[in-house]
mmCIF file of C-alpha atoms in Angstrom:
data_model
loop_
_atom_site.group_PDB
_atom_site.id
_atom_site.type_symbol
_atom_site.label_atom_id
_atom_site.label_comp_id
_atom_site.label_asym_id
_atom_site.label_seq_id
_atom_site.Cartn_x
_atom_site.Cartn_y
_atom_site.Cartn_z
ATOM 1 C CA PHE A 1130 117.667 104.754 112.829
ATOM 2 C CA LYS A 1131 120.177 101.512 113.988
ATOM 3 C CA VAL A 1132 123.878 101.253 113.120
ATOM 4 C CA GLY A 1133 125.544 98.193 114.011
ATOM 5 C CA ARG A 1134 125.518 94.673 114.955
ATOM 6 C CA GLN A 1135 121.651 93.601 114.534
ATOM 7 C CA GLU A 1136 118.784 91.366 113.222
ATOM 8 C CA LEU A 1137 117.050 91.989 109.951
ATOM 9 C CA PRO A 1138 113.675 90.970 108.944
ATOM 10 C CA LYS A 1139 112.953 88.660 106.396
ATOM 11 C CA ALA A 1140 109.649 90.606 105.093
ATOM 12 C CA LEU A 1141 111.786 93.939 104.671
ATOM 13 C CA SER A 1142 115.289 92.009 103.731
ATOM 14 C CA PRO A 1143 114.595 89.274 101.868
ATOM 15 C CA PHE A 1144 118.140 88.413 100.994
ATOM 16 C CA ALA A 1145 119.701 89.466 103.987
ATOM 17 C CA TYR A 1146 118.175 88.310 107.071
ATOM 18 C CA SER A 1147 118.054 86.559 110.425
ATOM 19 C CA GLU A 1148 116.753 83.126 110.634
ATOM 20 C CA ASP A 1149 115.221 81.815 114.134
ATOM 21 C CA TRP A 1150 115.571 78.242 114.088
ATOM 22 C CA ASN A 1151 118.757 78.100 115.200
ATOM 23 C CA VAL A 1152 119.558 78.303 118.946
ATOM 24 C CA PHE A 1153 120.728 81.691 118.316
ATOM 25 C CA SER A 1154 120.077 83.765 114.965
ATOM 26 C CA ASN A 1155 122.478 84.938 112.698
ATOM 27 C CA THR A 1156 122.994 88.833 112.870
ATOM 28 C CA TYR A 1157 124.863 91.552 110.680
ATOM 29 C CA ASN A 1158 126.550 94.880 110.535
ATOM 30 C CA ALA A 1159 124.036 97.250 109.000
ATOM 31 C CA ALA A 1160 123.238 100.940 108.966
ATOM 32 C CA LEU A 1161 119.265 100.758 108.686
ATOM 33 C CA VAL A 1162 116.517 103.658 108.291
ATOM 34 C CA VAL A 1163 113.130 102.918 108.372
ATOM 35 C CA ASN A 1164 110.584 105.594 107.610
ATOM 36 C CA THR A 1165 106.301 105.548 108.011
ATOM 37 C CA ASP A 1166 105.722 109.227 106.796
ATOM 38 C CA LEU A 1167 103.654 108.160 103.778
ATOM 39 C CA PRO A 1168 100.153 106.634 104.723
ATOM 40 C CA GLN A 1169 100.399 102.903 104.811
ATOM 41 C CA THR A 1170 103.674 102.727 103.502
ATOM 42 C CA THR A 1171 107.132 101.226 104.949
ATOM 43 C CA LEU A 1172 110.401 102.825 103.455
ATOM 44 C CA VAL A 1173 113.461 100.759 104.104
ATOM 45 C CA GLY A 1174 116.961 101.531 103.264
ATOM 46 C CA ALA A 1175 120.203 99.565 104.693
ATOM 47 C CA PHE A 1176 123.705 98.964 104.066
ATOM 48 C CA VAL A 1177 124.750 95.630 105.050
ATOM 49 C CA ARG A 1178 128.162 94.399 105.115
ATOM 50 C CA ASP A 1179 129.391 91.821 107.491
ATOM 51 C CA TYR A 1180 127.294 88.758 108.793
ATOM 52 C CA ASN A 1181 128.122 85.376 110.621
ATOM 53 C CA TRP A 1182 126.803 81.972 108.949
ATOM 54 C CA VAL A 1183 124.005 80.507 110.395
ATOM 55 C CA SER A 1184 124.027 76.907 109.282
ATOM 56 C CA PRO A 1185 127.107 74.243 109.820
ATOM 57 C CA ALA A 1186 125.549 72.239 107.094
ATOM 58 C CA MET A 1187 126.128 75.252 104.623
ATOM 59 C CA GLN A 1188 129.453 76.178 106.082
ATOM 60 C CA ALA A 1189 130.745 72.655 104.902
ATOM 61 C CA LEU A 1190 129.095 73.030 101.783
ATOM 62 C CA THR A 1191 130.204 76.684 101.047
ATOM 63 C CA GLY A 1192 133.699 76.715 103.358
ATOM 64 C CA LYS A 1193 131.919 80.304 104.845
ATOM 65 C CA LEU A 1194 133.427 81.056 108.394
ATOM 66 C CA SER A 1195 131.633 79.680 111.236
ATOM 67 C CA MET A 1196 128.684 81.343 113.561
ATOM 68 C CA ASN A 1197 131.278 83.392 115.939
ATOM 69 C CA ASN A 1198 132.887 84.689 112.998
ATOM 70 C CA PHE A 1199 131.293 88.156 112.867
ATOM 71 C CA ASP A 1200 133.182 90.098 110.514
ATOM 72 C CA ASP A 1201 132.936 87.608 107.152
ATOM 73 C CA PRO A 1202 132.267 90.555 104.584
ATOM 74 C CA ILE A 1203 129.433 90.513 101.658
ATOM 75 C CA THR A 1204 131.186 91.016 99.155
ATOM 76 C CA ASP A 1205 134.703 91.728 100.105
ATOM 77 C CA ASP A 1206 134.472 95.073 101.648
ATOM 78 C CA ASP A 1207 131.672 96.850 99.665
ATOM 79 C CA GLY A 1208 129.049 95.457 101.227
ATOM 80 C CA ILE A 1209 125.478 95.488 99.838
ATOM 81 C CA TRP A 1210 122.697 98.294 99.833
ATOM 82 C CA LEU A 1211 119.227 97.463 100.241
ATOM 83 C CA LEU A 1212 115.724 99.453 99.499
ATOM 84 C CA THR A 1213 112.251 98.353 100.128
ATOM 85 C CA ALA A 1214 109.220 99.435 100.122
ATOM 86 C CA GLN A 1215 105.995 97.963 101.561
ATOM 87 C CA ASN A 1216 102.578 99.113 100.978
ATOM 88 C CA LYS A 1217 99.196 98.759 102.530
ATOM 89 C CA SER A 1218 96.657 101.070 100.789
ATOM 90 C CA ILE A 1219 94.410 98.419 99.544
ATOM 91 C CA THR A 1220 92.219 96.778 102.106
ATOM 92 C CA ASP A 1221 93.864 93.263 102.897
ATOM 93 C CA LEU A 1222 96.232 93.334 100.438
ATOM 94 C CA THR A 1223 100.072 93.574 100.927
ATOM 95 C CA LEU A 1224 103.088 94.683 98.397
ATOM 96 C CA THR A 1225 106.454 94.481 98.689
ATOM 97 C CA GLY A 1226 109.775 95.710 96.766
ATOM 98 C CA THR A 1227 112.986 95.248 97.445
ATOM 99 C CA TYR A 1228 115.804 96.001 95.457
ATOM 100 C CA TYR A 1229 119.627 95.217 96.180
ATOM 101 C CA HIS A 1230 122.655 96.183 94.452
ATOM 102 C CA ALA A 1231 126.619 95.457 95.313
ATOM 103 C CA ASN A 1232 129.016 97.081 93.577
ATOM 104 C CA ASP A 1233 130.710 95.065 90.448
ATOM 105 C CA ALA A 1234 129.067 92.194 92.335
ATOM 106 C CA ILE A 1235 125.066 91.414 92.140
ATOM 107 C CA ASP A 1236 121.662 93.042 91.594
ATOM 108 C CA ILE A 1237 118.286 91.483 93.040
ATOM 109 C CA LEU A 1238 114.751 92.521 92.674
ATOM 110 C CA TRP A 1239 112.245 90.794 94.785
ATOM 111 C CA ALA A 1240 108.451 91.266 94.737
ATOM 112 C CA ASP A 1241 105.845 90.050 97.010
ATOM 113 C CA ALA A 1242 101.925 90.468 97.212
ATOM 114 C CA GLN A 1243 100.030 88.615 100.152
ATOM 115 C CA TYR A 1244 95.940 89.314 99.874
ATOM 116 C CA ASN A 1245 93.543 88.180 102.552
ATOM 117 C CA ALA A 1246 90.266 86.625 100.751
ATOM 118 C CA GLY A 1247 88.528 86.095 103.863
ATOM 119 C CA PHE A 1248 88.407 82.296 102.836
ATOM 120 C CA ALA A 1249 92.081 82.070 102.582
ATOM 121 C CA ASN A 1250 95.291 83.826 102.337
ATOM 122 C CA LEU A 1251 96.754 84.108 98.587
ATOM 123 C CA GLY A 1252 100.500 84.831 98.141
ATOM 124 C CA LEU A 1253 102.501 85.560 94.769
ATOM 125 C CA GLN A 1254 105.983 86.084 94.834
ATOM 126 C CA GLY A 1255 108.991 86.713 91.669
ATOM 127 C CA GLY A 1256 112.219 88.201 91.212
ATOM 128 C CA ALA A 1257 115.640 87.397 89.687
ATOM 129 C CA ILE A 1258 119.151 87.443 91.290
ATOM 130 C CA MET A 1259 121.815 89.427 88.397
ATOM 131 C CA PRO A 1260 125.450 88.665 88.819
ATOM 132 C CA ASP A 1261 127.487 90.675 87.059
ATOM 133 C CA ALA A 1262 130.495 88.616 86.672
ATOM 134 C CA ALA A 1263 131.503 87.576 82.614
ATOM 135 C CA GLY A 1264 129.452 84.275 81.674
ATOM 136 C CA SER A 1265 127.349 84.068 84.750
ATOM 137 C CA ASP A 1266 123.281 83.505 83.981
ATOM 138 C CA ASP A 1267 120.771 85.373 86.153
ATOM 139 C CA THR A 1268 118.563 83.282 88.260
ATOM 140 C CA ASN A 1269 114.959 83.625 88.280
ATOM 141 C CA ALA A 1270 112.032 82.133 90.587
ATOM 142 C CA PHE A 1271 108.444 82.496 91.512
ATOM 143 C CA GLY A 1272 106.201 80.972 93.966
ATOM 144 C CA ALA A 1273 102.710 80.878 94.557
ATOM 145 C CA LYS A 1274 100.616 79.885 98.010
ATOM 146 C CA ILE A 1275 97.108 79.489 99.696
ATOM 147 C CA SER A 1276 97.009 79.347 103.018
ATOM 148 C CA GLY A 1277 93.493 78.622 105.658
ATOM 149 C CA LYS A 1278 92.310 78.160 108.986
ATOM 150 C CA LEU A 1279 89.749 74.833 109.453
ATOM 151 C CA ASP A 1280 88.960 74.345 113.153
ATOM 152 C CA ILE A 1281 92.416 74.437 115.004
ATOM 153 C CA VAL A 1282 94.217 73.431 111.775
ATOM 154 C CA ASN A 1283 96.438 75.593 110.093
ATOM 155 C CA ALA A 1284 96.798 74.503 106.583
ATOM 156 C CA SER A 1285 98.845 75.940 103.470
ATOM 157 C CA LEU A 1286 100.095 74.565 99.655
ATOM 158 C CA ALA A 1287 102.770 76.471 98.439
ATOM 159 C CA TYR A 1288 105.025 76.165 94.795
ATOM 160 C CA SER A 1289 108.128 76.949 93.786
ATOM 161 C CA HIS A 1290 109.733 77.384 90.599
ATOM 162 C CA VAL A 1291 113.766 78.198 89.980
ATOM 163 C CA ASN A 1292 115.508 78.068 86.682
ATOM 164 C CA ASP A 1293 119.340 76.636 85.931
ATOM 165 C CA GLY A 1294 120.821 80.334 86.877
ATOM 166 C CA THR A 1295 124.721 80.740 88.255
ATOM 167 C CA THR A 1296 123.649 81.559 91.648
ATOM 168 C CA PRO A 1297 120.896 79.679 94.436
ATOM 169 C CA MET A 1298 118.067 81.327 96.020
ATOM 170 C CA LEU A 1299 119.694 81.740 99.461
ATOM 171 C CA ASN A 1300 119.786 84.372 102.018
ATOM 172 C CA VAL A 1301 123.399 85.573 103.232
ATOM 173 C CA GLY A 1302 124.320 84.311 106.251
ATOM 174 C CA GLY A 1303 121.919 81.616 106.625
ATOM 175 C CA SER A 1304 120.635 78.242 104.586
ATOM 176 C CA THR A 1305 117.135 79.177 103.566
ATOM 177 C CA SER A 1306 115.406 81.419 101.112
ATOM 178 C CA VAL A 1307 112.552 83.236 100.929
ATOM 179 C CA LEU A 1308 110.653 81.026 99.228
ATOM 180 C CA TYR A 1309 107.281 79.927 100.452
ATOM 181 C CA THR A 1310 108.664 76.054 99.979
ATOM 182 C CA ASN A 1311 111.183 76.214 102.337
ATOM 183 C CA THR A 1312 111.583 73.516 104.781
ATOM 184 C CA VAL A 1313 113.249 71.710 107.643
ATOM 185 C CA ALA A 1314 115.671 70.017 104.892
ATOM 186 C CA ASN A 1315 116.495 73.842 103.860
ATOM 187 C CA GLN A 1316 117.722 74.396 107.496
ATOM 188 C CA LEU A 1317 119.641 71.356 108.277
ATOM 189 C CA VAL A 1318 120.782 69.675 104.597
ATOM 190 C CA PRO A 1319 122.841 71.659 102.170
ATOM 191 C CA PHE A 1320 120.588 71.463 99.432
ATOM 192 C CA MET A 1321 120.183 74.176 96.766
ATOM 193 C CA ASP A 1322 117.374 76.328 95.316
ATOM 194 C CA ILE A 1323 118.235 76.022 92.013
ATOM 195 C CA ASP A 1324 116.975 74.608 88.762
ATOM 196 C CA ASN A 1325 114.109 72.901 90.525
ATOM 197 C CA ASP A 1326 110.034 72.923 91.005
ATOM 198 C CA LYS A 1327 108.758 72.089 94.459
ATOM 199 C CA PHE A 1328 105.360 71.862 96.139
ATOM 200 C CA ALA A 1329 105.091 71.906 100.249
ATOM 201 C CA LEU A 1330 101.543 71.314 102.062
ATOM 202 C CA ASN A 1331 101.584 71.804 105.621
ATOM 203 C CA ALA A 1332 99.338 71.644 108.420
ATOM 204 C CA ASN A 1333 99.935 72.622 112.085
ATOM 205 C CA ALA A 1334 97.908 73.197 115.159
ATOM 206 C CA ASP A 1335 98.064 74.780 118.872
ATOM 207 C CA VAL A 1336 97.846 70.930 120.578
ATOM 208 C CA LEU A 1337 99.694 69.105 123.368
ATOM 209 C CA GLY A 1338 100.366 72.694 125.043
ATOM 210 C CA GLY A 1339 102.549 74.022 122.230
ATOM 211 C CA ASN A 1340 102.322 73.823 118.373
ATOM 212 C CA LEU A 1341 102.353 70.718 116.369
ATOM 213 C CA SER A 1342 103.413 71.235 112.283
ATOM 214 C CA GLY A 1343 103.617 68.517 109.776
ATOM 215 C CA THR A 1344 104.982 69.075 106.264
ATOM 216 C CA TYR A 1345 105.106 67.287 103.193
ATOM 217 C CA ALA A 1346 107.358 68.156 100.262
ATOM 218 C CA PHE A 1347 108.270 67.230 96.757
ATOM 219 C CA THR A 1348 111.481 68.333 94.632
ATOM 220 C CA SER A 1349 111.880 67.712 90.972
ATOM 221 C CA ASP A 1350 115.328 67.237 90.000
ATOM 222 C CA ASN A 1351 117.176 68.656 93.098
ATOM 223 C CA ALA A 1352 120.279 70.630 92.413
ATOM 224 C CA THR A 1353 122.473 68.764 94.816
ATOM 225 C CA SER A 1354 121.520 65.611 93.851
ATOM 226 C CA GLY A 1355 119.637 65.622 90.120
ATOM 227 C CA ASP A 1356 116.913 63.456 91.421
ATOM 228 C CA ASP A 1357 113.380 63.596 92.864
ATOM 229 C CA THR A 1358 113.319 63.861 96.473
ATOM 230 C CA ASN A 1359 110.914 63.695 98.532
ATOM 231 C CA GLU A 1360 110.498 65.095 102.357
ATOM 232 C CA PHE A 1361 108.642 64.600 105.378
ATOM 233 C CA ASP A 1362 108.892 67.230 108.603
ATOM 234 C CA LEU A 1363 107.445 66.750 112.036
ATOM 235 C CA VAL A 1364 108.055 69.327 114.489
ATOM 236 C CA TYR A 1365 107.028 70.603 117.796
ATOM 237 C CA SER A 1366 107.421 73.297 119.625
ATOM 238 C CA ALA A 1367 106.541 74.484 123.244
ATOM 239 C CA LYS A 1368 107.047 77.090 126.046
ATOM 240 C CA VAL A 1369 107.522 75.501 129.034
ATOM 241 C CA THR A 1370 107.884 77.931 131.360
ATOM 242 C CA ASP A 1371 108.078 82.403 131.344
ATOM 243 C CA CYS A 1372 111.719 81.985 130.575
ATOM 244 C CA LEU A 1373 111.882 78.670 128.823
ATOM 245 C CA SER A 1374 111.062 77.186 125.647
ATOM 246 C CA ALA A 1375 111.981 74.000 123.245
ATOM 247 C CA SER A 1376 111.737 72.540 120.171
ATOM 248 C CA LEU A 1377 112.323 69.383 118.161
ATOM 249 C CA ALA A 1378 112.336 68.766 114.961
ATOM 250 C CA TYR A 1379 112.312 65.629 112.515
ATOM 251 C CA ALA A 1380 112.964 65.560 108.711
ATOM 252 C CA TYR A 1381 113.241 62.146 106.555
ATOM 253 C CA LEU A 1382 114.273 62.547 103.341
ATOM 254 C CA SER A 1383 114.074 59.855 100.407
ATOM 255 C CA ASP A 1384 116.472 60.470 96.897
ATOM 256 C CA ASP A 1385 117.909 57.334 95.366
ATOM 257 C CA ASP A 1386 121.084 59.814 93.988
ATOM 258 C CA LEU A 1387 122.143 60.833 97.699
ATOM 259 C CA SER A 1388 124.726 58.608 99.142
ATOM 260 C CA VAL A 1389 122.040 56.762 100.978
ATOM 261 C CA ASP A 1390 118.683 56.095 99.768
ATOM 262 C CA ASN A 1391 117.197 57.922 102.832
ATOM 263 C CA VAL A 1392 118.380 60.882 105.409
ATOM 264 C CA ASN A 1393 116.779 61.056 108.663
ATOM 265 C CA VAL A 1394 117.943 64.258 111.145
ATOM 266 C CA ILE A 1395 116.980 65.246 113.892
ATOM 267 C CA ARG A 1396 116.997 68.728 115.705
ATOM 268 C CA ALA A 1397 116.491 69.894 119.469
ATOM 269 C CA VAL A 1398 116.526 72.999 120.698
ATOM 270 C CA ALA A 1399 115.871 74.459 124.386
ATOM 271 C CA ARG A 1400 116.224 78.148 125.242
ATOM 272 C CA TYR A 1401 116.472 79.987 128.224
ATOM 273 C CA ASN A 1402 115.765 83.811 128.682
ATOM 274 C CA PHE A 1403 117.023 85.671 131.690
#
């Protein structure tokens, strides 16, 4: 049992989780219970009420409060209820199902399957966001991912589709989503995961005393601009000492319908743990 301000994991809370790309992770006021009595099964129940907003870019887009406001309520004062079941009874297969409910506001269903096939890891995901407001349309999404390792290089190819529903696929209190195709642009630029198809190709390796990662992503009919978007990301992270870690990220976006044709974004983060 855990009650109070806390971080929530993406694997078990895919629409209200703590993102670790910023200097500090966003957190939640929540009551959480985890049970592992059933063989190879994890059951999670939670009530999540307040959060702080992790992304300045998404702040500007949505008008949400800043990261030092810890009492921004989810769906007014009602909060949101969560139930997750994860099972690993079948060798090399992890199945996860999640249901969220907020009174008179929204229901969310989400499922994820991860399979280690030996030569590669395979992933499938999908679900729906179902708002209760009159005139609102459900947002349906699904994704697929294949990943593997060749020598020191880890590589993956992911695809996602989101229909033109009312609510974008976004983490509460964050700027990313549970979709396999999330990239640096989702963290730093206010792009909405809605009404588009996206492909993301990634490769990373432990080199130069840290980890170097490169990603190319293509989004068709980006909901923010209405045009296709090409993205290239380069991220380097390293543990400098036992207490000090650092990361440097660069993202380049090309989209003819943005206010400028090309966008260059740089993020540098250093963390010192006492």
